[in-house]
């Protein structure tokens, strides 16, 4: 295992300390339990947004804390959802009297821990809502299963809802907007290499020189199937086809196209994938009204990419464009 | 050989459980790596070590179970944290007022714990989860048998239940994302549940 | 070689096309020869900043084109400096009548090609200045050698000079500011893995599981020496010690601390290194007044990190803080 | 066997040079990978293929050399682009007005090209660069000898010069960053220079 770390059990705490040191004006770090809040929290009268999940997906979620996006993020151990006390403490710390919305990725662990925290917060008299993001088309949905995973769509939901919250939306309409984003977003991912969880010390799966893992999540888990290595244009097709078919996206739709890196894939490759995905979207009759390209929701040092497509409304565009001031997503401020 | 589960025996249970989890941590994580995200061993080790550090000398089984449940919830994270947390919290409610649980009382208590897991996780038998070890453990209990015997039977049923998860296709938890690729591996949570019930049988045996 | 590409000889052109598609409002791509200009170029009356170099260092330089930073970037083939005709065409395209400053990294190829272009531009009557950045303390400087490489300090010089140019500085004072940044900045880098140039198909050097390459540049070339893998805190020491000694940095200095990833190292590790470097700076009596953490000047998918330390003046801080609106560095706009 | 370098022979030189560069591209890049950045073969292949595509039927040696120089400058990039570009541009100036270069004329022309490289790159003999092949190639020329002989001697001196770079510690170009680690490998640019001069000897031989 080759990593710039000191010890597996110090990874999360030291990365958080580094983050706090790097962005003193934007975020404040709380420890025991771990959570990050925007520097000016709680913001009186504004609905607060809280998200969280396992660490190892940086910059998500801590890098998205700040004005115009999340009020708090709760980082768990690497690839392990946070505990209810973290979420509860964060929820109380950022509540500005207008309620708190939990944006949760659909993993059993995340859902259960956020649920428990929401129950406890409600017992303490807080107004708490929750939306569970489940945009990963690699997973067959069914009433009888854990359902689809929450992946890239989460980043978009957090930005758009963050913009709306800053603009004064109340908890109910914010939850409705978040649900609308959730209903309008689809993602699919693929790995060229596995990643190594620090305390395990070796990758969860091994890929040959000419193999890719198709339909991965964001936790280094194996995907839906092993396939042979393909050129970037073909990779974009393989990811876009199920995404386009699923919603379905229709000619004339305006979309946000998000090409994400899994952590170890450099920007030069992501732009090559973006070019191909953009061309496929165009051929499908879509208007790519907004774009995002980069490593935003990662799996440690995994090489690979995911594509997320969000069907936009005017309101979503306005909230996407609104100023955001966080460590890793920043514009207009 | 205990004929009822009092605070001393239950404390011994948790110590043995923690020891097993620590000893088998890498194995549990490996099982999880195959069909999940490889953290189940580390999650439970973190949790049970915290339990041992926190436990102290609880006044009665209810307080003991509650401490265990709250500690697991506060330290494990992941899916198994809230699930094992609910397991112990529901047992805490079920033993309210009792100083010790004999063979006749235990089935109701364990059933309450398992019901807590099912209420939280909504898993059914056959979904390839810890419920596939826990539900048979309840079913195998015999209220009329000597405590050591019924706990041994319960632990054996849990182990068989865990082994029976191998061919299953997961419908809950992370392994469900793999679809058919989840078959051919034991479920990590079912395996750790079987370890917990084995530790109980040993502590009382 | 596992990369999200279509073919080695299409990498640069396709990545540029993807970049242009992703940032239509910010940048404009010219082809034959390749260069990127800010969308509103030329800006009348403003000194234009032009940089460039081999591709494979993304986001540098194309990701730094836009208001408040570069007016144009000239991308060469992967790890190969651009040709004079690219630089000349870019220089002419962005000249707003107030002159053009070339910010060049000190590599023989970059220097020679920019020199040729500047000569040609001057023959055509343009006012062109150049500053060569050479901040890499891994290389011994000497009158008789090619001198030190330009690395992380280039990013800081481009942002600070970009801020000053936007504020109306003339060519001479901009060149003086750039020279001041050059004189005040030091860097050092280290690799955990090599990288693979697409048309070569295999890494330039091979590192064992417990080896690091110390004192690397940004072209996948071997470094000064091979050392054993060390924990992140020790890595930070190994990089910071020669940096601190070289300028030298003195107690009381205000600095910008830049922890850069080489392309394949995820943010979680960079924050762990930042934490350690920040602590070392603090112990040395420095005030870390500004920070930058992320993959900004990379070597394809190489895993590793470099640390850059810049001694700040009030003017540099003001220009660093000034609004910037580029694909990869953006704030206040 | 030519007794002067006219447009036909010089065109043949460039074709043979391009063929060698293409055939030895991987080898040149490997040399560069060891002490540089591994692109020297690709850079020159890109450049000489462009030269062949651009060349056409130049009216005289000056136009031919100028086309080659401009094309290399416009397509190679890196250090070698401007250096080989200057090499041919300076030769273009030196041959102004001549239709062909005999053994007496060639030393002045080649020396002008090499001086162009030195003026651009400031390298001295022993710095482990292409100059270590080019300077001996000039020195080995004999204005009084038959053209084929003097070119063969020049090419041999270039090859020896290139081989002599192996133990050198680089002081110019990318390899200089390696310090002592640059010793033990031939310089890629000196190697490609030797190839160019060998192609010339063949074209005229
Ligand atoms: N809905 C559920 N109901 C019951 N048990 C579940 C459920 N989801 C997951 N589990 C159990 O949790 C185990 C995984 O726990 P762990 O690895 O600690 O958490 P995570 O999956 O969040 O990484 C699975 O092996 C399974 O037994
Ligand atoms: N200052 C210089 N003078 C003469 N030749 C040089 C100089 N710098 C580099 N070279 C030559 O250029 C060669 C490298 O060319 P190339 O690999 O194409 O460019 P780059 O080093 O930019 O990648 C070296 O092997 C050396 O012979
Ligand atoms: Mg987990
Ligand atoms: Mg797990
Ligand atoms: Mg090069
Ligand atoms: Mg080279």
PDB file of N, CA and C in Angstrom, chain C residues 150-201:
ATOM      1  N   UNK C 150      11.146  24.815 -13.469  1.00  0.00           N
ATOM      2  CA  UNK C 150       9.977  25.554 -13.018  1.00  0.00           C
ATOM      3  C   UNK C 150       8.897  24.564 -12.659  1.00  0.00           C
ATOM      4  N   UNK C 151       8.379  24.649 -11.431  1.00  0.00           N
ATOM      5  CA  UNK C 151       7.313  23.724 -11.023  1.00  0.00           C
ATOM      6  C   UNK C 151       6.175  24.516 -10.363  1.00  0.00           C
ATOM      7  N   UNK C 152       5.795  24.135  -9.133  1.00  0.00           N
ATOM      8  CA  UNK C 152       4.586  24.698  -8.501  1.00  0.00           C
ATOM      9  C   UNK C 152       4.534  26.210  -8.426  1.00  0.00           C
ATOM     10  N   UNK C 153       5.689  26.842  -8.317  1.00  0.00           N
ATOM     11  CA  UNK C 153       5.705  28.296  -8.228  1.00  0.00           C
ATOM     12  C   UNK C 153       5.065  28.960  -9.437  1.00  0.00           C
ATOM     13  N   UNK C 154       5.053  28.249 -10.563  1.00  0.00           N
ATOM     14  CA  UNK C 154       4.462  28.787 -11.785  1.00  0.00           C
ATOM     15  C   UNK C 154       2.978  29.111 -11.587  1.00  0.00           C
ATOM     16  N   UNK C 155       2.271  28.203 -10.920  1.00  0.00           N
ATOM     17  CA  UNK C 155       0.837  28.419 -10.686  1.00  0.00           C
ATOM     18  C   UNK C 155       0.628  29.704  -9.886  1.00  0.00           C
ATOM     19  N   UNK C 156       1.439  29.878  -8.863  1.00  0.00           N
ATOM     20  CA  UNK C 156       1.285  31.056  -8.003  1.00  0.00           C
ATOM     21  C   UNK C 156       1.648  32.322  -8.771  1.00  0.00           C
ATOM     22  N   UNK C 157       2.708  32.260  -9.568  1.00  0.00           N
ATOM     23  CA  UNK C 157       3.107  33.419 -10.366  1.00  0.00           C
ATOM     24  C   UNK C 157       1.996  33.800 -11.340  1.00  0.00           C
ATOM     25  N   UNK C 158       1.372  32.800 -11.936  1.00  0.00           N
ATOM     26  CA  UNK C 158       0.332  33.095 -12.926  1.00  0.00           C
ATOM     27  C   UNK C 158      -0.882  33.750 -12.269  1.00  0.00           C
ATOM     28  N   UNK C 159      -1.250  33.268 -11.076  1.00  0.00           N
ATOM     29  CA  UNK C 159      -2.402  33.880 -10.394  1.00  0.00           C
ATOM     30  C   UNK C 159      -2.071  35.297  -9.932  1.00  0.00           C
ATOM     31  N   UNK C 160      -0.943  35.476  -9.328  1.00  0.00           N
ATOM     32  CA  UNK C 160      -0.597  36.785  -8.763  1.00  0.00           C
ATOM     33  C   UNK C 160      -0.400  37.808  -9.878  1.00  0.00           C
ATOM     34  N   UNK C 161       0.310  37.427 -10.923  1.00  0.00           N
ATOM     35  CA  UNK C 161       0.497  38.359 -12.042  1.00  0.00           C
ATOM     36  C   UNK C 161      -0.832  38.603 -12.759  1.00  0.00           C
ATOM     37  N   UNK C 162      -1.660  37.564 -12.822  1.00  0.00           N
ATOM     38  CA  UNK C 162      -2.978  37.739 -13.434  1.00  0.00           C
ATOM     39  C   UNK C 162      -3.807  38.770 -12.689  1.00  0.00           C
ATOM     40  N   UNK C 163      -3.739  38.714 -11.368  1.00  0.00           N
ATOM     41  CA  UNK C 163      -4.464  39.703 -10.562  1.00  0.00           C
ATOM     42  C   UNK C 163      -3.931  41.103 -10.810  1.00  0.00           C
ATOM     43  N   UNK C 164      -2.604  41.217 -10.884  1.00  0.00           N
ATOM     44  CA  UNK C 164      -1.994  42.528 -11.099  1.00  0.00           C
ATOM     45  C   UNK C 164      -2.306  43.063 -12.487  1.00  0.00           C
ATOM     46  N   UNK C 165      -2.274  42.189 -13.485  1.00  0.00           N
ATOM     47  CA  UNK C 165      -2.570  42.628 -14.855  1.00  0.00           C
ATOM     48  C   UNK C 165      -4.002  43.150 -14.937  1.00  0.00           C
ATOM     49  N   UNK C 166      -4.905  42.413 -14.275  1.00  0.00           N
ATOM     50  CA  UNK C 166      -6.311  42.833 -14.283  1.00  0.00           C
ATOM     51  C   UNK C 166      -6.456  44.210 -13.613  1.00  0.00           C
ATOM     52  N   UNK C 167      -5.596  44.449 -12.608  1.00  0.00           N
ATOM     53  CA  UNK C 167      -5.656  45.724 -11.883  1.00  0.00           C
ATOM     54  C   UNK C 167      -4.969  46.847 -12.648  1.00  0.00           C
ATOM     55  N   UNK C 168      -4.362  46.523 -13.807  1.00  0.00           N
ATOM     56  CA  UNK C 168      -3.854  47.601 -14.650  1.00  0.00           C
ATOM     57  C   UNK C 168      -2.349  47.780 -14.669  1.00  0.00           C
ATOM     58  N   UNK C 169      -1.614  46.848 -14.077  1.00  0.00           N
ATOM     59  CA  UNK C 169      -0.148  46.977 -14.093  1.00  0.00           C
ATOM     60  C   UNK C 169       0.376  47.009 -15.525  1.00  0.00           C
ATOM     61  N   UNK C 170       1.433  47.785 -15.765  1.00  0.00           N
ATOM     62  CA  UNK C 170       2.009  47.792 -17.109  1.00  0.00           C
ATOM     63  C   UNK C 170       3.032  46.663 -17.244  1.00  0.00           C
ATOM     64  N   UNK C 171       3.530  46.485 -18.460  1.00  0.00           N
ATOM     65  CA  UNK C 171       4.378  45.324 -18.733  1.00  0.00           C
ATOM     66  C   UNK C 171       5.622  45.292 -17.852  1.00  0.00           C
ATOM     67  N   UNK C 172       6.252  46.439 -17.676  1.00  0.00           N
ATOM     68  CA  UNK C 172       7.492  46.462 -16.900  1.00  0.00           C
ATOM     69  C   UNK C 172       7.228  46.105 -15.442  1.00  0.00           C
ATOM     70  N   UNK C 173       6.169  46.669 -14.857  1.00  0.00           N
ATOM     71  CA  UNK C 173       5.945  46.384 -13.439  1.00  0.00           C
ATOM     72  C   UNK C 173       5.427  44.957 -13.260  1.00  0.00           C
ATOM     73  N   UNK C 174       4.729  44.450 -14.270  1.00  0.00           N
ATOM     74  CA  UNK C 174       4.255  43.062 -14.210  1.00  0.00           C
ATOM     75  C   UNK C 174       5.444  42.106 -14.270  1.00  0.00           C
ATOM     76  N   UNK C 175       6.366  42.405 -15.156  1.00  0.00           N
ATOM     77  CA  UNK C 175       7.566  41.572 -15.249  1.00  0.00           C
ATOM     78  C   UNK C 175       8.352  41.637 -13.947  1.00  0.00           C
ATOM     79  N   UNK C 176       8.386  42.817 -13.342  1.00  0.00           N
ATOM     80  CA  UNK C 176       9.104  42.965 -12.072  1.00  0.00           C
ATOM     81  C   UNK C 176       8.402  42.164 -10.970  1.00  0.00           C
ATOM     82  N   UNK C 177       7.068  42.217 -10.941  1.00  0.00           N
ATOM     83  CA  UNK C 177       6.323  41.446  -9.946  1.00  0.00           C
ATOM     84  C   UNK C 177       6.560  39.952 -10.150  1.00  0.00           C
ATOM     85  N   UNK C 178       6.523  39.529 -11.389  1.00  0.00           N
ATOM     86  CA  UNK C 178       6.717  38.111 -11.688  1.00  0.00           C
ATOM     87  C   UNK C 178       8.128  37.682 -11.256  1.00  0.00           C
ATOM     88  N   UNK C 179       9.096  38.539 -11.501  1.00  0.00           N
ATOM     89  CA  UNK C 179      10.469  38.228 -11.087  1.00  0.00           C
ATOM     90  C   UNK C 179      10.563  38.177  -9.563  1.00  0.00           C
ATOM     91  N   UNK C 180       9.778  39.007  -8.902  1.00  0.00           N
ATOM     92  CA  UNK C 180       9.787  39.007  -7.436  1.00  0.00           C
ATOM     93  C   UNK C 180       9.173  37.692  -6.908  1.00  0.00           C
ATOM     94  N   UNK C 181       8.092  37.274  -7.531  1.00  0.00           N
ATOM     95  CA  UNK C 181       7.488  35.989  -7.138  1.00  0.00           C
ATOM     96  C   UNK C 181       8.503  34.874  -7.371  1.00  0.00           C
ATOM     97  N   UNK C 182       9.105  34.879  -8.536  1.00  0.00           N
ATOM     98  CA  UNK C 182      10.115  33.871  -8.881  1.00  0.00           C
ATOM     99  C   UNK C 182      11.224  33.829  -7.832  1.00  0.00           C
ATOM    100  N   UNK C 183      11.634  34.993  -7.378  1.00  0.00           N
ATOM    101  CA  UNK C 183      12.734  35.051  -6.409  1.00  0.00           C
ATOM    102  C   UNK C 183      12.284  34.620  -5.019  1.00  0.00           C
ATOM    103  N   UNK C 184      10.983  34.584  -4.777  1.00  0.00           N
ATOM    104  CA  UNK C 184      10.465  34.348  -3.423  1.00  0.00           C
ATOM    105  C   UNK C 184       9.830  32.983  -3.258  1.00  0.00           C
ATOM    106  N   UNK C 185       9.912  32.135  -4.272  1.00  0.00           N
ATOM    107  CA  UNK C 185       9.168  30.875  -4.215  1.00  0.00           C
ATOM    108  C   UNK C 185      10.112  29.684  -4.390  1.00  0.00           C
ATOM    109  N   UNK C 186       9.842  28.619  -3.625  1.00  0.00           N
ATOM    110  CA  UNK C 186      10.662  27.406  -3.688  1.00  0.00           C
ATOM    111  C   UNK C 186       9.753  26.183  -3.626  1.00  0.00           C
ATOM    112  N   UNK C 187      10.143  25.120  -4.318  1.00  0.00           N
ATOM    113  CA  UNK C 187       9.325  23.910  -4.385  1.00  0.00           C
ATOM    114  C   UNK C 187      10.187  22.659  -4.323  1.00  0.00           C
ATOM    115  N   UNK C 188       9.527  21.562  -3.988  1.00  0.00           N
ATOM    116  CA  UNK C 188      10.214  20.256  -3.986  1.00  0.00           C
ATOM    117  C   UNK C 188       9.137  19.173  -4.094  1.00  0.00           C
ATOM    118  N   UNK C 189       9.409  18.138  -4.896  1.00  0.00           N
ATOM    119  CA  UNK C 189       8.397  17.107  -5.124  1.00  0.00           C
ATOM    120  C   UNK C 189       8.916  15.695  -4.969  1.00  0.00           C
ATOM    121  N   UNK C 190       7.984  14.785  -4.899  1.00  0.00           N
ATOM    122  CA  UNK C 190       8.293  13.382  -4.602  1.00  0.00           C
ATOM    123  C   UNK C 190       7.201  12.498  -5.195  1.00  0.00           C
ATOM    124  N   UNK C 191       7.593  11.351  -5.727  1.00  0.00           N
ATOM    125  CA  UNK C 191       6.628  10.451  -6.377  1.00  0.00           C
ATOM    126  C   UNK C 191       6.521   9.122  -5.650  1.00  0.00           C
ATOM    127  N   UNK C 192       5.295   8.624  -5.547  1.00  0.00           N
ATOM    128  CA  UNK C 192       5.080   7.262  -5.030  1.00  0.00           C
ATOM    129  C   UNK C 192       5.002   6.260  -6.174  1.00  0.00           C
ATOM    130  N   UNK C 193       4.584   6.755  -7.338  1.00  0.00           N
ATOM    131  CA  UNK C 193       4.547   5.900  -8.534  1.00  0.00           C
ATOM    132  C   UNK C 193       5.044   6.725  -9.712  1.00  0.00           C
ATOM    133  N   UNK C 194       5.484   6.047 -10.751  1.00  0.00           N
ATOM    134  CA  UNK C 194       5.846   6.730 -11.982  1.00  0.00           C
ATOM    135  C   UNK C 194       4.561   7.003 -12.772  1.00  0.00           C
ATOM    136  N   UNK C 195       4.683   7.626 -13.928  1.00  0.00           N
ATOM    137  CA  UNK C 195       3.522   7.800 -14.790  1.00  0.00           C
ATOM    138  C   UNK C 195       3.891   7.306 -16.186  1.00  0.00           C
ATOM    139  N   UNK C 196       2.859   7.093 -16.979  1.00  0.00           N
ATOM    140  CA  UNK C 196       3.070   6.518 -18.305  1.00  0.00           C
ATOM    141  C   UNK C 196       2.681   7.517 -19.379  1.00  0.00           C
ATOM    142  N   UNK C 197       3.645   7.919 -20.195  1.00  0.00           N
ATOM    143  CA  UNK C 197       3.361   8.795 -21.324  1.00  0.00           C
ATOM    144  C   UNK C 197       2.620   7.957 -22.373  1.00  0.00           C
ATOM    145  N   UNK C 198       1.454   8.439 -22.840  1.00  0.00           N
ATOM    146  CA  UNK C 198       0.612   7.603 -23.716  1.00  0.00           C
ATOM    147  C   UNK C 198       1.359   6.987 -24.894  1.00  0.00           C
ATOM    148  N   UNK C 199       2.176   7.750 -25.598  1.00  0.00           N
ATOM    149  CA  UNK C 199       2.794   7.157 -26.792  1.00  0.00           C
ATOM    150  C   UNK C 199       3.971   6.252 -26.448  1.00  0.00           C
ATOM    151  N   UNK C 200       4.357   6.215 -25.179  1.00  0.00           N
ATOM    152  CA  UNK C 200       5.416   5.277 -24.781  1.00  0.00           C
ATOM    153  C   UNK C 200       4.791   3.991 -24.256  1.00  0.00           C
ATOM    154  N   UNK C 201       3.718   4.137 -23.484  1.00  0.00           N
ATOM    155  CA  UNK C 201       2.967   2.943 -23.103  1.00  0.00           C
ATOM    156  C   UNK C 201       3.473   2.228 -21.874  1.00  0.00           C
TER     157      UNK C 201
END
